[in-house]
Coordinates of C-alpha atoms in Angstrom, one line a residue:
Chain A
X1 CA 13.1 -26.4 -47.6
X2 CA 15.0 -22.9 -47.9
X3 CA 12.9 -20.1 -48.4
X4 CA 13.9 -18.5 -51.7
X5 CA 13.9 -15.2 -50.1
X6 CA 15.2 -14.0 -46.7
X7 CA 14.7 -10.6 -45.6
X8 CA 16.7 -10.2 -42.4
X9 CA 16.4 -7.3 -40.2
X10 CA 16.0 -4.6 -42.5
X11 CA 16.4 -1.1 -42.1
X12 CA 16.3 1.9 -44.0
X13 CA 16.2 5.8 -43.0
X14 CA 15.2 8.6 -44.6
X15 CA 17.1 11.7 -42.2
X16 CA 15.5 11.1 -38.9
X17 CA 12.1 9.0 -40.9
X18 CA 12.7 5.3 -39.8
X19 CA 10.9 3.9 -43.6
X20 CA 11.8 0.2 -42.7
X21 CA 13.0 -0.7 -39.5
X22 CA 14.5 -4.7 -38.5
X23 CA 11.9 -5.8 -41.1
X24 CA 12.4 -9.6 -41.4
X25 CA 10.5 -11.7 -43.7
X26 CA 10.8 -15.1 -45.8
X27 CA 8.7 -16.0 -48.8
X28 CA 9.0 -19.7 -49.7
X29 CA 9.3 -21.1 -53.5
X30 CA 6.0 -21.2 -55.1
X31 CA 3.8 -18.7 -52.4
X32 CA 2.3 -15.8 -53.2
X33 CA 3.0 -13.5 -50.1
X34 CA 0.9 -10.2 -49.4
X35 CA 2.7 -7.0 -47.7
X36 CA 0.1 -4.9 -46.2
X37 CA -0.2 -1.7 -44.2
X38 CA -1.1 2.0 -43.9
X39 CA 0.0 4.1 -46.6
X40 CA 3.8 5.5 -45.3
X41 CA 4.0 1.7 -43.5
X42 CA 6.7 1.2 -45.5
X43 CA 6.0 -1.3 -47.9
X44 CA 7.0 0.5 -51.2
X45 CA 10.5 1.0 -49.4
X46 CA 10.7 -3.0 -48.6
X47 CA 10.3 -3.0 -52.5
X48 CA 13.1 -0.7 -53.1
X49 CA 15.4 -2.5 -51.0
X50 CA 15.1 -6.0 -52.1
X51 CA 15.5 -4.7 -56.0
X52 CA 18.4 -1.9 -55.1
X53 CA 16.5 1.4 -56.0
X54 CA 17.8 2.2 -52.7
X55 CA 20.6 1.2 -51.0
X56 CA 19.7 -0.5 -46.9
X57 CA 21.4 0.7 -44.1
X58 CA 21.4 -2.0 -42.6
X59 CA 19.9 -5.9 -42.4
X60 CA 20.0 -8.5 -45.4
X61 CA 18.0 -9.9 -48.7
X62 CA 19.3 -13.2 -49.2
X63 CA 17.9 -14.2 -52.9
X64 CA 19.0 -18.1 -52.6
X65 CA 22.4 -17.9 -51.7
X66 CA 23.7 -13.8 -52.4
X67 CA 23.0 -11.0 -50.7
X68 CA 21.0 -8.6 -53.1
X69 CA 22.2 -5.8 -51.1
X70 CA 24.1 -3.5 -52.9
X71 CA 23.5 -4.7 -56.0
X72 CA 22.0 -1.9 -58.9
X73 CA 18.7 -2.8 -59.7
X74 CA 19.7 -4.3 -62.9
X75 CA 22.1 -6.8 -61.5
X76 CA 19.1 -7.8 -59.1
X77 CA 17.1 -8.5 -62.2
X78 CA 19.4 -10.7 -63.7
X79 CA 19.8 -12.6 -60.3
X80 CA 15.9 -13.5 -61.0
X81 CA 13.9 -10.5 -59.0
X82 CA 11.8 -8.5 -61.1
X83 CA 9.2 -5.7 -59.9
X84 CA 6.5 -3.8 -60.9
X85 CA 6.1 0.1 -60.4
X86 CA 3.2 1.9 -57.9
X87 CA 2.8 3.7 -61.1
X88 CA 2.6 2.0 -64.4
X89 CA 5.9 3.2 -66.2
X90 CA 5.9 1.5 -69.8
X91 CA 8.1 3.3 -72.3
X92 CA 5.8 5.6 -73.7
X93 CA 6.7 6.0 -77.0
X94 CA 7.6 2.0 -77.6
X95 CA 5.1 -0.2 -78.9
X96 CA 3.7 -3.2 -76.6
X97 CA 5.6 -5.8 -78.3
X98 CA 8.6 -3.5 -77.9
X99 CA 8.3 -2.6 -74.5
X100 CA 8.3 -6.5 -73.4
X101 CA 11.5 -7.3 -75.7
X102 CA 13.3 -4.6 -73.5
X103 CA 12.7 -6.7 -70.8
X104 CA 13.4 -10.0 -72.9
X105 CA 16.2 -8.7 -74.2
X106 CA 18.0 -9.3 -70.8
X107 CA 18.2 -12.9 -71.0
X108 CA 18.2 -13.3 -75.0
X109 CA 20.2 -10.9 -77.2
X110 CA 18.7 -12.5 -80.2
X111 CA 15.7 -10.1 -81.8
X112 CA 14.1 -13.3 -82.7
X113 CA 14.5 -14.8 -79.4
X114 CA 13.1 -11.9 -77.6
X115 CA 9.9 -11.0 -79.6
X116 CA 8.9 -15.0 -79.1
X117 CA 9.0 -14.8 -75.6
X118 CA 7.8 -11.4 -75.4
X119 CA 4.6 -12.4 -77.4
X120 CA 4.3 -15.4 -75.0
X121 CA 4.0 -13.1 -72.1
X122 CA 1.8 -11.0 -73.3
X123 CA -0.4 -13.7 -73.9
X124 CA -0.1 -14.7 -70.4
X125 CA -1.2 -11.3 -69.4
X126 CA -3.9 -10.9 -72.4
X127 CA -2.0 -8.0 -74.4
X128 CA -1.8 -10.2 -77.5
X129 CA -4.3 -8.2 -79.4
X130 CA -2.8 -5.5 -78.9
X131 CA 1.1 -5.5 -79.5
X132 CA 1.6 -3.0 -81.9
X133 CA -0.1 0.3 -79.9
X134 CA 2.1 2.4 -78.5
X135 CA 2.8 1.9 -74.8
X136 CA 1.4 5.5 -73.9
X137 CA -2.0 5.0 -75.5
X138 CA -3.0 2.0 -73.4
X139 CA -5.8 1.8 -70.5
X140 CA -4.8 2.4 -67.0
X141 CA -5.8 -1.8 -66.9
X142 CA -3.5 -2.7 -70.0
X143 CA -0.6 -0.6 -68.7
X144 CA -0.6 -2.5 -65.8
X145 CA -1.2 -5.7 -67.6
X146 CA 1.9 -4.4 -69.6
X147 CA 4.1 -3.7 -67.0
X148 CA 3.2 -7.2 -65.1
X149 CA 4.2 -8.6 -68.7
X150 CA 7.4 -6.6 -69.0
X151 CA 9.0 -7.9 -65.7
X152 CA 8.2 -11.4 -67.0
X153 CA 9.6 -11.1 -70.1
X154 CA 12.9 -11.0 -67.7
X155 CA 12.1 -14.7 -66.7
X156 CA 12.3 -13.9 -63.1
X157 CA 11.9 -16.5 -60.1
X158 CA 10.7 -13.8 -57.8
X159 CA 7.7 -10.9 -58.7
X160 CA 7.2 -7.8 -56.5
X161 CA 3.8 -6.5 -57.8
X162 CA 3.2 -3.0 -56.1
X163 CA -0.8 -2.1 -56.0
X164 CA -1.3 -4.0 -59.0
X165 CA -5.1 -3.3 -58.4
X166 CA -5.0 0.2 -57.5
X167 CA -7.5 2.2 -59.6
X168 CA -9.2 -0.8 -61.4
X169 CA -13.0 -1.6 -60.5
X170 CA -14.3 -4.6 -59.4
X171 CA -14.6 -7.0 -62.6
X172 CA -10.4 -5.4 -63.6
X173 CA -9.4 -5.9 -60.0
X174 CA -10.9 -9.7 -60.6
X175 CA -9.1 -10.0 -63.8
X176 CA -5.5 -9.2 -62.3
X177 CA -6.5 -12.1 -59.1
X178 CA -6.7 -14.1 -62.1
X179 CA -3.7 -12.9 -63.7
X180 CA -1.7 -13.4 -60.6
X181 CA -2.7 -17.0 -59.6
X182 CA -1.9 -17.5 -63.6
X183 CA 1.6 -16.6 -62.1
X184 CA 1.7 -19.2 -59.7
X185 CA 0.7 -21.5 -61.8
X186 CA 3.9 -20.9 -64.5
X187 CA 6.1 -21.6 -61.1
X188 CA 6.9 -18.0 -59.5
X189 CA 6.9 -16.7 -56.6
X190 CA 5.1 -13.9 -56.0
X191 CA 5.2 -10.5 -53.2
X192 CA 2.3 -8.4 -53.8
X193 CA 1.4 -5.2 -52.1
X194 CA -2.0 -4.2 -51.9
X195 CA -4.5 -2.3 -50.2
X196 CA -7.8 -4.0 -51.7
X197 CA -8.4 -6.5 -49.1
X198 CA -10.7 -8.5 -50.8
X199 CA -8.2 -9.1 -53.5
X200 CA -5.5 -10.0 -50.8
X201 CA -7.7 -12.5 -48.8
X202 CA -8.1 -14.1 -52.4
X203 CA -4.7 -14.8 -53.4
X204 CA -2.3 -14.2 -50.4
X205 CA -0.9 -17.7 -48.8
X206 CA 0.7 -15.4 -46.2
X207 CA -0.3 -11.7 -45.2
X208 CA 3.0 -9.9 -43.6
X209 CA 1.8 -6.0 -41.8
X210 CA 3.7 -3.6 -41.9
X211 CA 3.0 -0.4 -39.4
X212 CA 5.3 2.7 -39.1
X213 CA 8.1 0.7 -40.6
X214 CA 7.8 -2.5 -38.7
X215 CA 6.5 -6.4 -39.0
X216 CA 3.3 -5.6 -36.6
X217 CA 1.8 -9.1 -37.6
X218 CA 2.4 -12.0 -39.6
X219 CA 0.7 -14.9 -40.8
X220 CA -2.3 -16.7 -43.0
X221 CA -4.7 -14.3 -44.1
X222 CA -7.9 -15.3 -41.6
X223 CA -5.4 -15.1 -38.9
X224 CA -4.1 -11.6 -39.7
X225 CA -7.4 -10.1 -40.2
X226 CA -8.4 -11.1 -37.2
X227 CA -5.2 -9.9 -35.0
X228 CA -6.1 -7.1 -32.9
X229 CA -3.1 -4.6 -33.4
X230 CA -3.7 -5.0 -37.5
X231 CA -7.4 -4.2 -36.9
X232 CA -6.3 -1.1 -34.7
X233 CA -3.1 0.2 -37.1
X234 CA -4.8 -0.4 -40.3
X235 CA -7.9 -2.3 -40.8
X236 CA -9.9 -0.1 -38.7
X237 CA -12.5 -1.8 -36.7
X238 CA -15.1 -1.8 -39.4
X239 CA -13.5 -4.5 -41.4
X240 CA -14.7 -7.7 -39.5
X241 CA -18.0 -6.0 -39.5
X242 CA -17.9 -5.6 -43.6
X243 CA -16.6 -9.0 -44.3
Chain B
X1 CA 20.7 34.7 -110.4
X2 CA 21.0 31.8 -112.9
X3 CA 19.0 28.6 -112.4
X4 CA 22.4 26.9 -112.4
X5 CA 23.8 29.2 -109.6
X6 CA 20.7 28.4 -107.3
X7 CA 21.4 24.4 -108.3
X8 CA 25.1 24.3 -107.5
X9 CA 24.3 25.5 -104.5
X10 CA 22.2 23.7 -103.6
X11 CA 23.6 20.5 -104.3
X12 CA 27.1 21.8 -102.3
X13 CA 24.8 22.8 -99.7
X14 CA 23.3 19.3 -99.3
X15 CA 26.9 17.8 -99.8
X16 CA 27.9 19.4 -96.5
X17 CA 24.5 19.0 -95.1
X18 CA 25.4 15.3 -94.3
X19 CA 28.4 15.6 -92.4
X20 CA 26.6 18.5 -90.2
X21 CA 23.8 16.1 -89.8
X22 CA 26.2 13.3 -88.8
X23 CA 27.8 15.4 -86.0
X24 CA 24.3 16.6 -85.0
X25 CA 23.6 13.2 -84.7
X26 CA 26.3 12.5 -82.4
X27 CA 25.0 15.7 -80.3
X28 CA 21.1 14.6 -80.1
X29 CA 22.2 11.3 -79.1
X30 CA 24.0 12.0 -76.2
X31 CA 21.4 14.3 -75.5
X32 CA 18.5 11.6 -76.1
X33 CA 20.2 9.1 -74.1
X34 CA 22.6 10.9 -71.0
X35 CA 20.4 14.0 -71.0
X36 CA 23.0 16.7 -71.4
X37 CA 24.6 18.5 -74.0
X38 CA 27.9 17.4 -75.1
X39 CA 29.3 21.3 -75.7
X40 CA 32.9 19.6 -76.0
X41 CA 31.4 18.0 -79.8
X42 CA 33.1 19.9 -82.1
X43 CA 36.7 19.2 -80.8
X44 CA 36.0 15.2 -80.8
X45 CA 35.3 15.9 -84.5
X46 CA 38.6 18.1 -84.1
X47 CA 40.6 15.1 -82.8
X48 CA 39.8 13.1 -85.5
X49 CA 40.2 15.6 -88.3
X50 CA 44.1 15.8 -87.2
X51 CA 44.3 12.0 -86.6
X52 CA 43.5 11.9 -89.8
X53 CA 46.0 14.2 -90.9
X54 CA 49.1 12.7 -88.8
X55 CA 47.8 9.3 -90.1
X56 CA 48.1 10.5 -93.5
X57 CA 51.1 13.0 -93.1
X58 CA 53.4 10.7 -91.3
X59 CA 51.8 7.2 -92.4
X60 CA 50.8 7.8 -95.9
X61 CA 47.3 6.4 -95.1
X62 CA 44.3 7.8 -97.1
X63 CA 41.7 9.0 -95.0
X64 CA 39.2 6.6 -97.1
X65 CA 41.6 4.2 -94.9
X66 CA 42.2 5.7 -91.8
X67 CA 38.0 5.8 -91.2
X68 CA 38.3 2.2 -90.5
X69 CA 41.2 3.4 -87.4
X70 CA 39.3 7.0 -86.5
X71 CA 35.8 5.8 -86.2
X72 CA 36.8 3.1 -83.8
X73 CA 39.5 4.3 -81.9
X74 CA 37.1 7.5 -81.2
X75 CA 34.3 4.9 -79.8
X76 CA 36.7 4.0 -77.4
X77 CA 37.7 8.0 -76.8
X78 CA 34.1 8.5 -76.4
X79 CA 33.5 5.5 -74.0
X80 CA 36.4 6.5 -71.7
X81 CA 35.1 10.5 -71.5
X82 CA 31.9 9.4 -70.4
X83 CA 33.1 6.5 -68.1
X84 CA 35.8 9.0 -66.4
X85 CA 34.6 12.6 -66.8
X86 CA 30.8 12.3 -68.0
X87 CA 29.7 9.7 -65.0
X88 CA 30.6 12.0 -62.4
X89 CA 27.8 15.1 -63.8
X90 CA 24.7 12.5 -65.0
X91 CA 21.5 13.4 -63.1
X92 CA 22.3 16.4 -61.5
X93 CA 22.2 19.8 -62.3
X94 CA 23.0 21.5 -65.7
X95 CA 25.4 23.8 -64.5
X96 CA 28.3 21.4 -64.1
X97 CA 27.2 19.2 -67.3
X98 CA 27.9 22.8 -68.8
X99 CA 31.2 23.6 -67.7
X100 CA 32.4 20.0 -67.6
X101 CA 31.5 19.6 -71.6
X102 CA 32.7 23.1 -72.1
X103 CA 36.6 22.9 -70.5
X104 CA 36.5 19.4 -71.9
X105 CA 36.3 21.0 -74.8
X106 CA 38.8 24.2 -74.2
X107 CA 41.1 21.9 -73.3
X108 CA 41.2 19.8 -75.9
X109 CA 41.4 22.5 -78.6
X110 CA 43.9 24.4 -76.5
X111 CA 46.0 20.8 -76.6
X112 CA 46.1 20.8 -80.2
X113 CA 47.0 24.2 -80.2
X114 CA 49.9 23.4 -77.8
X115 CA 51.3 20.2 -79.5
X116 CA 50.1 21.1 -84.0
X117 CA 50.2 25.0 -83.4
X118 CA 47.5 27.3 -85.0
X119 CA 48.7 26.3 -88.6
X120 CA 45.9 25.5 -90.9
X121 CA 46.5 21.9 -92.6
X122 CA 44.7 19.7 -95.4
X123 CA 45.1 16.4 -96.7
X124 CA 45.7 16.2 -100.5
X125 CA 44.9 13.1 -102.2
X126 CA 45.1 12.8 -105.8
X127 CA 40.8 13.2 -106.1
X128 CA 40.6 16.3 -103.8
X129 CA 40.0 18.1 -107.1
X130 CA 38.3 15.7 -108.9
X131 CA 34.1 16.5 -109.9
X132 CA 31.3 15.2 -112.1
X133 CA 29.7 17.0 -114.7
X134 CA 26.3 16.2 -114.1
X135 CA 24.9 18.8 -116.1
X136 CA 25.7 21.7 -117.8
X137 CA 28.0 24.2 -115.6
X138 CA 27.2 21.9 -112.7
X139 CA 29.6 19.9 -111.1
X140 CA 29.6 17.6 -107.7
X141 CA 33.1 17.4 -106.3
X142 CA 33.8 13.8 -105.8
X143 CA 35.0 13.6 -101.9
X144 CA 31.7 15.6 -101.2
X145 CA 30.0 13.2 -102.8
X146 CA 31.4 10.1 -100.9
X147 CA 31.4 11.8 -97.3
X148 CA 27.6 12.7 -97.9
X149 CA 26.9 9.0 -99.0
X150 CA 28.8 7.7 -96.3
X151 CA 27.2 9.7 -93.8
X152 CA 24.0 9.1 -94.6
X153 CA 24.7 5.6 -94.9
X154 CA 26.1 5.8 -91.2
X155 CA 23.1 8.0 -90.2
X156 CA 21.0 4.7 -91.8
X157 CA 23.6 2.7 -89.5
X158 CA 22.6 4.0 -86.4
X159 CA 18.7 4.3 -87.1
X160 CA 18.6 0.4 -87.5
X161 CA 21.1 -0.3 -84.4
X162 CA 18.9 1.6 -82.3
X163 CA 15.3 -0.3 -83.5
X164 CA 16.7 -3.2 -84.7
X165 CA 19.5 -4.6 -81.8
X166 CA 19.2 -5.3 -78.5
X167 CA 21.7 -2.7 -77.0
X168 CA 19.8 -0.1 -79.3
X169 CA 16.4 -0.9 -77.6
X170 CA 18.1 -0.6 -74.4
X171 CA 19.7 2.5 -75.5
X172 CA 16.1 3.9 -75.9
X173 CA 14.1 2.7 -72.6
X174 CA 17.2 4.0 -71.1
X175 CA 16.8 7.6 -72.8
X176 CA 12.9 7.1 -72.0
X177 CA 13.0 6.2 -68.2
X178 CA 16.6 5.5 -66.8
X179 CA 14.8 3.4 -63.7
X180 CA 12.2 1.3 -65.6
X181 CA 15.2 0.5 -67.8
X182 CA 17.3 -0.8 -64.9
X183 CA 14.4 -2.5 -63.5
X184 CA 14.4 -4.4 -66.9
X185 CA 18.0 -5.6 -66.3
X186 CA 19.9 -2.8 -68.4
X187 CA 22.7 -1.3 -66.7
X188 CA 22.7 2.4 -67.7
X189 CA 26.4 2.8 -67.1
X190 CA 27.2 0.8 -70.0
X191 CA 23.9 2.0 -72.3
X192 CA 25.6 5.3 -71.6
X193 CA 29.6 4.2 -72.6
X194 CA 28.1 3.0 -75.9
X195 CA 25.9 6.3 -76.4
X196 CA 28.6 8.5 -76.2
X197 CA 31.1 6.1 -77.5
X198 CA 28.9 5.7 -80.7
X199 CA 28.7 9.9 -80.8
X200 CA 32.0 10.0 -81.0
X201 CA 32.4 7.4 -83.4
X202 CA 30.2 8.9 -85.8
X203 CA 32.0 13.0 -85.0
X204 CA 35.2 10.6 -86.2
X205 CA 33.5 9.5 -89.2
X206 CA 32.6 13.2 -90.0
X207 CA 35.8 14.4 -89.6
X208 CA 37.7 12.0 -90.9
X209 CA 35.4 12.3 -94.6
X210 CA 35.8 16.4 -93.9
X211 CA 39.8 16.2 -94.5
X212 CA 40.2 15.4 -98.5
X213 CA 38.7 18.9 -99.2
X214 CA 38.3 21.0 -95.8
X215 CA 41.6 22.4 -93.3
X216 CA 42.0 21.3 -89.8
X217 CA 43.3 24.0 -87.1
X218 CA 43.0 24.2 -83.5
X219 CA 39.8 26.1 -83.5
X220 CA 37.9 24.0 -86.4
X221 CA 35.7 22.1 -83.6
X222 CA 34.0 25.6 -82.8
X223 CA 32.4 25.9 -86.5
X224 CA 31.3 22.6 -86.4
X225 CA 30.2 22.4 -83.1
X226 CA 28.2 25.5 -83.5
X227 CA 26.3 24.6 -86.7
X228 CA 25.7 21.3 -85.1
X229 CA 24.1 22.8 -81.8
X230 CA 21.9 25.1 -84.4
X231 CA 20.9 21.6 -86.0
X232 CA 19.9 19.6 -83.0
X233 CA 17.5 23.0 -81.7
X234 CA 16.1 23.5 -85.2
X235 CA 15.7 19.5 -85.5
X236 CA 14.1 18.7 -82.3
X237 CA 17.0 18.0 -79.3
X238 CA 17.0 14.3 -79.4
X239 CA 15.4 13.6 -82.2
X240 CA 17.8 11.5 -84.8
X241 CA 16.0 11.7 -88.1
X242 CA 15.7 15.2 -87.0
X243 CA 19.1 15.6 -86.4
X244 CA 20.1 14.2 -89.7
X245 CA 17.2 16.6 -92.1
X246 CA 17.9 19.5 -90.0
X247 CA 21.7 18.9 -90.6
X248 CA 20.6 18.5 -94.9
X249 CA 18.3 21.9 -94.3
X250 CA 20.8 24.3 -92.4
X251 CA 23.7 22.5 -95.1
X252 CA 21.3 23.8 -97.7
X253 CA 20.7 27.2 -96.0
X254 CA 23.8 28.0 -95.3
X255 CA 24.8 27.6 -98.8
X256 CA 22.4 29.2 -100.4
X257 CA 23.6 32.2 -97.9
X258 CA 27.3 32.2 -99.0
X259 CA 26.3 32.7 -102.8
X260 CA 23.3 35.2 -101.9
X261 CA 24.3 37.2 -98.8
X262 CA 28.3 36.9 -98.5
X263 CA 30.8 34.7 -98.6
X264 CA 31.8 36.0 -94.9
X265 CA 28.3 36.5 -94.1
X266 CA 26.1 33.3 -95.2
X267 CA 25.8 31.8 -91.7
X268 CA 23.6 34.7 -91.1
X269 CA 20.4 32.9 -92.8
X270 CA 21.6 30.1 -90.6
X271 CA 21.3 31.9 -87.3
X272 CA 18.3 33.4 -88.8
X273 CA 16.4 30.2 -89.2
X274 CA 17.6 29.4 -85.6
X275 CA 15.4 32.9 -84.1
X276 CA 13.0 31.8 -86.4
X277 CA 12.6 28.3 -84.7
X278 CA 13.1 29.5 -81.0
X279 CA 10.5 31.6 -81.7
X280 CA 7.4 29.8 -83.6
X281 CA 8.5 26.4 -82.8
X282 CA 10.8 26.3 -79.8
X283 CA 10.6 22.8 -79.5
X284 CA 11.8 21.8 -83.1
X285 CA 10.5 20.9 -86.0
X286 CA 10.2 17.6 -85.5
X287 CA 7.2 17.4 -82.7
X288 CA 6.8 18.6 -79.4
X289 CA 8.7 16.2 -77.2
X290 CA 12.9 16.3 -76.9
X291 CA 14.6 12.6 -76.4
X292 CA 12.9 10.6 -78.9
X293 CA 14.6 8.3 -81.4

């Protein structure tokens, strides 16, 4: 079977700071695939890339059959990609409900249309109580709960979640693991990166490492953990003792 | 000081308090939404005040008419400046967004000064005299009248485009965070064309209801432009319902300063009410945070 998305030899620079260099990856219809690393590995930059924040200088991102290089990031989400920010960026001074019909809105230019599926996301994601607050007076967890919601609302094939998890405690980290096997279950495909491990070896199908801008390791989670170079570039040696 | 005098005035002042808030409108839009200042405002309004004029000078068409060829044809005006000139300055620094705006709008009135000369012009339709008696010594001029219901009217317009439609919504997550709103499928390019195309359109509309009892010249953008940049600070940059009372409260002001102060000298309570905002509330009346719709 194809993979729905093929990364192929990326590269990036930033003056003389290699970000992403040859970076090839596939993720196959249905996985959920974790991108891991140090922080400045590189893995953000993947992220802008594939959805056209920045522009590659090089390499591929075949999205079924085009090429998503080159394309603005809003063409890329009409193609079917949709991302979430390191940061939680809802539109502060929108409601819930309306920040998720901005998102709706791209597939359905009917108001009626857009608040029904809207509403339906959000109660994938467990907003629904709360549609009417404005986006800016939500918890950290709801934000991000938001944000997951917003790039759903876009009826995307493919979801980039970027540290979903960062900043939540244990029983909010276990609710988004939740939320994201919830996506797997509606039929996406899912890229997540992440730095809580535990939430990784939860979810991930596939674990790709990134180190210094390149693929250091690749493959299924017990694997991975247990590769030497990952251990030395970014688990530390600790890990396998912790775990 | 008769109670009728301080009515009267009021009432006039309000009148023209709707097309100032319609062109202010137009300003705090652009602003909301492209995030600079359009300082080239007044001579749209100025382009459609003499299209008006030619349209009814050479075609015979009332300007209650030609609104329905201004408004649109400055949409598309609007949409080509900011696909062409605008495009080119969005996102980086103020200083050419300055001078770009500016000469756009030099140039423009220094066209019409080329190809109409500096004569002062008015359209004279058979009810550019015409008034109510409403009350005893007070009258409401009836073109007044309609271009302050229209405007507000085009003012309510905009207010439900912008919650109610999906180009609207776009138009504020774009003016709220350009990236998130591309990351949402919105392509700013064309959120922008239809921000400053609608400016444009509503300067049109302003103008346009201006020419049954106001004179076009060359330089005619400059008044209006200024009142309207007084409007959008006072109002809250960005702010549309702000935009639109502060255009009603200067109107009013202003007014009230031509039959108090001076006939030459009644913008002075205007300019006075802007030192007064710059100084106690620098951010407008209307909250603390610019770009907000």
């Amino acid at each position: 079977m194809p993979a729905l998305l093929r990364v192929e030899r990326l590269s990036k620079r930033f003056g003389g700071l290699r970000a992403v260099q040859d970076v090839s990856f596939e993720v196959q219809e249905g996985e959920i695939l974790a991108l891991i690393g140090p922080n400045g590995a590189g893995k953000t930059t993947t992220f802008h890339l594939i959805t056209g924040f920045h522009r590659a200088d090089s390499g591929r991102v075949l999205f079924g059959d085009s090429d998503l290089v080159g394309l603005r990031p809003s063409a890329v989400c009409l193609k079917g990609v949709c991302r979430t920010f390191q940061v939680a960026r809802p539109f502060g001074d929108m409601t819930v409900l309306e920040n998720v019909m901005t998102g709706a809105f791209s597939r359905r230019p009917r108001r009626a249309a857009a608040a029904s599926r809207a509403r339906e996301v959000l109660g994938l994601v467990g907003l629904e109580g709360k549609i009417d607050v404005l986006a800016r007076d939500l918890t950290t967890i709801d934000q991000r709960r938001l944000e997951v919601a917003r790039a759903l609302s876009t009826d995307p094939r493919l979801v980039l979640l970027d540290e979903t998890m960062a900043g939540l405690n244990q029983a909010e980290a276990d609710v988004a693991v939740a939320l994201v096997r919830r996506l797997r279950e509606e039929g996406l495909t899912v890229v997540i990166v992440e730095h809580v491990m535990r939430a990784i070896m939860a979810i991930a199908d596939r674990i790709v490492v990134l180190d210094h801008g390149q693929k250091i390791a690749e493959g299924l989670p017990r694997e991975v953990v247990d590769d030497p170079e990952v251990v030395r570039a970014y688990l530390g040696s600790s890990y396998r003792h912790a775990s | 000081m008769t109670p009728t005098v301080v009515i009267q005035a009021v009432i006039n002042g309000l009148l023209i308090g709707g097309i100032y808030g319609l062109v202010s409108i137009g300003v705090s839009l652009i602003f909301g939404v492209v995030k600079f200042v359009n300082f080239a405002h007044g001579e749209f309004l100025m382009v459609a005040m003499f299209a008006t004029f030619w349209m009814w000078q050479l075609l015979g068409l009332d300007p209650y008419v030609s609104l329905f060829i201004s408004v649109p044809l400055m949409f598309l005006f609007g949409a080509c400046v900011q696909q062409v000139l605008f495009r080119r300055v969005i996102g980086g620094s103020d200083l050419p967004q300055i001078f770009l705006t500016f000469a756009l709008g030099i140039l423009l009135a220094n066209l019409a000064l080329l190809f109409f000369r500096a004569d002062v012009r008015t359209v004279r339709t058979p009810y550019t005299d015409a008034t109510i008696n409403i009350a005893n010594e007070i009258f409401i001029s009836w073109p007044r009248l309609i271009a302050f219901l229209v405007a507000l009217a085009l003012s309510g317009a905009l207010f439900t485009f912008l919650t109610r439609t999906d180009i609207g919504q776009a138009m504020r997550a774009a003016a709220q965070d350009r990236d998130t709103a591309m990351l949402v499928g919105i392509d700013p390019d064309r959120v922008y064309r239809v921000a400053v195309g609608l400016a444009s359109a509503l300067a049109a509309a302003a103008g346009t209801l201006l020419m049954p009892f106001f004179v076009v010249h060359p330089y005619v953008g400059a008044q209006f432009g200024l009142i309207a940049f007084v409007v959008v600070i006072v109002g809250t940059l960005g702010d549309i319902r702000g935009a639109l009372l502060g255009g009603l409260l200067l109107g009013v002001v202003e007014s009230l300063g031509i039959q108090f102060v001076g006939a030459d000298s009644g913008r002075i309570l205007v300019f006075l009410i802007l030192l007064l905002t710059l100084i106690l509330r620098p951010s407008g009346l209307f909250g603390g945070r610019g770009a907000r719709t």
